[in-house]
XYZ file of C-alpha atoms in Angstrom:
253
model
C 1.747 31.813 15.944
C 3.235 31.089 19.550
C 5.642 28.360 20.329
C 2.932 25.975 21.383
C 1.226 26.379 18.123
C 4.402 25.946 16.213
C 5.079 22.624 18.258
C 1.609 21.248 17.635
C 2.017 21.840 13.716
C 5.621 20.310 13.712
C 4.234 17.164 15.458
C 1.232 16.994 13.254
C 3.473 17.139 10.023
C 5.862 14.618 11.076
C 3.048 12.255 11.964
C 1.107 13.205 8.797
C 4.017 12.526 6.456
C 4.661 9.087 7.864
C 0.983 7.958 7.721
C 0.660 9.397 4.166
C 3.524 7.279 3.107
C 2.180 4.101 4.781
C -1.506 4.291 4.445
C -2.783 7.695 3.354
C -4.888 10.010 5.483
C -2.137 11.970 7.131
C -4.237 15.186 6.208
C -6.728 14.169 8.782
C -3.848 15.105 11.383
C -2.630 18.299 9.853
C -5.959 19.804 8.990
C -7.493 19.516 12.501
C -4.187 20.836 13.922
C -4.416 23.892 11.586
C -8.003 24.357 12.807
C -6.693 24.204 16.335
C -4.167 26.910 15.799
C -6.923 29.285 14.644
C -7.260 28.930 10.958
C -10.814 29.075 9.284
C -11.655 25.836 7.543
C -11.034 26.774 3.844
C -7.675 28.311 4.551
C -6.834 25.472 6.615
C -7.712 23.088 3.928
C -5.825 25.042 1.255
C -2.955 25.546 3.334
C -2.960 21.978 4.355
C -2.924 20.778 0.693
C 0.381 22.688 0.219
C 2.057 21.665 3.304
C 1.870 17.920 2.837
C 3.198 17.937 -0.696
C 7.108 17.684 0.518
C 5.986 14.537 2.194
C 4.562 13.143 -0.821
C 7.946 13.765 -2.648
C 9.816 12.217 0.307
C 7.731 9.056 -0.052
C 8.275 8.882 -3.684
C 12.291 8.902 -2.965
C 11.751 6.272 -0.185
C 9.732 3.834 -2.467
C 11.361 4.551 -5.830
C 12.695 1.075 -5.953
C 9.195 -0.442 -6.199
C 8.021 1.847 -9.038
C 7.467 0.395 -12.457
C 9.277 1.703 -15.470
C 8.523 5.605 -16.349
C 6.718 4.685 -19.605
C 4.163 2.607 -17.788
C 3.516 5.557 -15.654
C 3.641 8.523 -18.293
C 0.134 8.109 -19.483
C -1.296 8.461 -15.655
C 0.368 11.928 -15.104
C -2.001 13.959 -17.577
C -4.826 12.175 -16.178
C -3.906 12.995 -12.607
C -3.219 16.772 -13.223
C -6.623 17.469 -15.057
C -8.412 15.531 -12.404
C -6.785 17.352 -9.683
C -7.360 20.909 -11.161
C -11.201 20.085 -11.532
C -11.287 19.150 -7.928
C -9.271 22.126 -6.828
C -11.438 24.545 -8.774
C -14.664 22.643 -7.552
C -13.390 23.426 -3.908
C -12.797 27.110 -4.729
C -16.006 27.667 -6.640
C -18.680 25.650 -4.497
C -20.011 25.310 -0.964
C -18.267 22.388 0.895
C -21.111 21.150 2.914
C -22.638 18.758 0.320
C -19.264 17.133 -0.455
C -18.485 16.678 3.347
C -21.407 14.583 3.632
C -20.281 12.361 0.560
C -16.728 12.146 1.458
C -16.952 9.686 4.451
C -18.922 7.196 2.337
C -16.400 7.505 -0.360
C -13.501 6.754 2.086
C -15.469 4.078 3.600
C -16.270 2.578 0.314
C -12.773 2.740 -0.809
C -11.672 1.023 2.257
C -14.239 -1.790 1.755
C -13.027 -2.264 -1.761
C -9.595 -2.893 -0.495
C -10.562 -5.104 2.353
C -12.691 -7.483 0.029
C -10.182 -7.167 -2.941
C -10.121 -10.821 -3.658
C -13.974 -11.420 -3.498
C -14.347 -8.456 -5.877
C -11.855 -9.453 -8.319
C -13.586 -12.844 -8.745
C -16.717 -10.875 -9.314
C -15.470 -8.334 -11.752
C -12.506 -10.274 -13.187
C -8.642 -10.277 -12.288
C -6.897 -7.569 -14.078
C -4.542 -10.194 -15.850
C -7.949 -11.564 -17.473
C -8.879 -8.066 -18.876
C -7.864 -7.037 -22.570
C -5.144 -4.276 -22.546
C -7.739 -1.675 -23.619
C -10.049 -2.693 -20.509
C -7.221 -2.422 -18.196
C -6.296 1.006 -19.515
C -9.857 2.205 -19.352
C -10.028 0.883 -15.695
C -6.878 2.241 -14.330
C -7.481 5.759 -16.018
C -10.836 5.918 -14.371
C -9.408 5.018 -10.829
C -6.762 7.562 -11.303
C -9.063 10.297 -12.518
C -11.620 9.620 -9.752
C -8.890 9.631 -7.006
C -7.283 12.950 -8.545
C -10.662 14.946 -8.491
C -11.021 13.807 -4.962
C -7.494 14.867 -4.054
C -7.834 18.050 -5.504
C -10.976 18.910 -3.616
C -10.441 17.528 -0.350
C -7.250 15.218 -0.307
C -7.759 13.411 3.175
C -7.335 9.673 2.770
C -6.263 10.164 -0.877
C -3.823 7.423 -0.386
C -6.425 5.008 0.966
C -8.892 5.609 -1.963
C -5.840 5.305 -4.483
C -4.721 2.144 -3.045
C -7.952 0.459 -3.043
C -8.712 1.486 -6.413
C -5.393 0.681 -8.118
C -5.180 -2.581 -5.975
C -8.445 -3.646 -7.870
C -7.258 -2.901 -11.209
C -3.405 -3.555 -11.516
C -2.055 -6.999 -11.186
C 0.916 -5.992 -8.980
C 2.022 -6.481 -5.263
C 0.875 -3.936 -2.674
C 4.174 -2.465 -2.230
C 4.176 -1.539 -5.859
C 0.547 -0.152 -5.759
C 1.800 1.808 -2.731
C 4.672 3.273 -4.772
C 2.618 4.319 -7.534
C 0.228 5.786 -5.112
C 2.942 7.845 -3.645
C 3.881 9.185 -7.117
C 0.457 10.129 -8.005
C -0.261 11.787 -4.602
C 2.932 13.754 -5.336
C 1.344 14.843 -8.691
C -1.918 15.891 -7.047
C 0.010 17.830 -4.104
C 2.083 19.661 -6.965
C -1.036 20.587 -8.903
C -2.871 21.758 -5.903
C 0.019 23.590 -4.792
C -0.120 25.772 -8.182
C -3.555 26.292 -8.011
C -3.967 27.231 -4.400
C -0.833 29.426 -4.567
C -2.282 31.442 -7.300
C -6.103 31.484 -6.208
C -6.273 30.228 -2.648
C -6.450 31.880 0.799
C -2.965 30.256 1.832
C -1.597 30.684 5.284
C 2.214 30.632 4.406
C 3.376 30.643 8.044
C 1.401 27.384 8.820
C 2.916 25.792 5.691
C 6.376 26.944 6.527
C 6.186 24.917 9.616
C 4.361 21.697 8.560
C 6.034 21.208 5.085
C 9.516 20.212 6.490
C 8.175 17.863 9.086
C 6.081 16.039 6.470
C 9.410 15.749 4.355
C 10.923 13.786 7.015
C 7.818 11.710 8.054
C 7.267 10.823 4.332
C 10.778 9.280 3.880
C 10.474 7.427 7.006
C 6.977 6.029 6.283
C 8.054 4.872 2.757
C 10.996 2.941 4.027
C 8.770 1.365 6.531
C 6.258 0.282 3.823
C 8.931 -1.911 2.180
C 9.612 -3.868 5.511
C 5.811 -4.670 5.822
C 4.268 -7.844 4.471
C 1.370 -7.327 2.225
C -1.098 -8.746 4.817
C 0.304 -6.491 7.444
C 0.162 -3.481 5.055
C -3.320 -4.114 3.753
C -4.596 -4.573 7.505
C -3.148 -1.211 8.642
C -4.544 0.637 5.474
C -8.029 -0.955 6.015
C -8.106 -0.094 9.903
C -6.997 3.474 9.102
C -9.291 3.807 6.307
C -12.264 2.689 8.520
C -11.280 4.906 11.342
C -10.882 7.964 9.024
C -14.237 7.362 7.333
C -16.186 7.170 10.712
C -14.345 10.162 12.065
C -15.390 12.288 8.747
C -19.005 10.807 9.225
C -19.075 12.065 12.727
C -17.638 15.252 11.766
C -20.171 16.000 8.979
C -23.065 15.005 10.862
C -22.107 16.826 14.137
């Protein structure tokens, strides 16, 4: 890895950490960067999943004031771990082509859910109108689907989690974003363990990108707390749409 490759990965890691904390989708910066420095697609995807993990931790630290009580989050962690393991094993065991064709529509669908959150709530019911059991099932289902996706591919995980959780939680977008950061960190830690044991990791690339995502993640999380909900939603929707269209173009090209 020469100096230009190192500089590219450092810049990509800093940008990805910031984007992941604000909207999600930072892996669409670091993943192409790893491809650009010569890594094959699967090692690039695996190495990227490990490299962005520190950024998630920094984002959790930066948004910790917006997190609910630990007891409210405890039941979501096992679901996240199990879903992530399933997604990671699916990546290692099956061809990626079919999923590559589905991913753009998942991202665009999640973005549409966030964009039309209020009409959808009127259609399916506001979270406060659901029974405790219905709310629990809805939240667990959203988290499980997001975790499987995160274990398999990971890019735009933040967009998908924010969209799903905002639909089923009666909470501010800042709080939803903080929960998204925590669940993303759990997904990142789980994929780190699975891929470190069984995946084709390029540790040199990880060593360059990971510290940069740590800095970017903290900066991005602090920025989220200063953004009004309308602005934050607009940023996430625009970014999610761009990501989905980019993935669709890449899958069909």
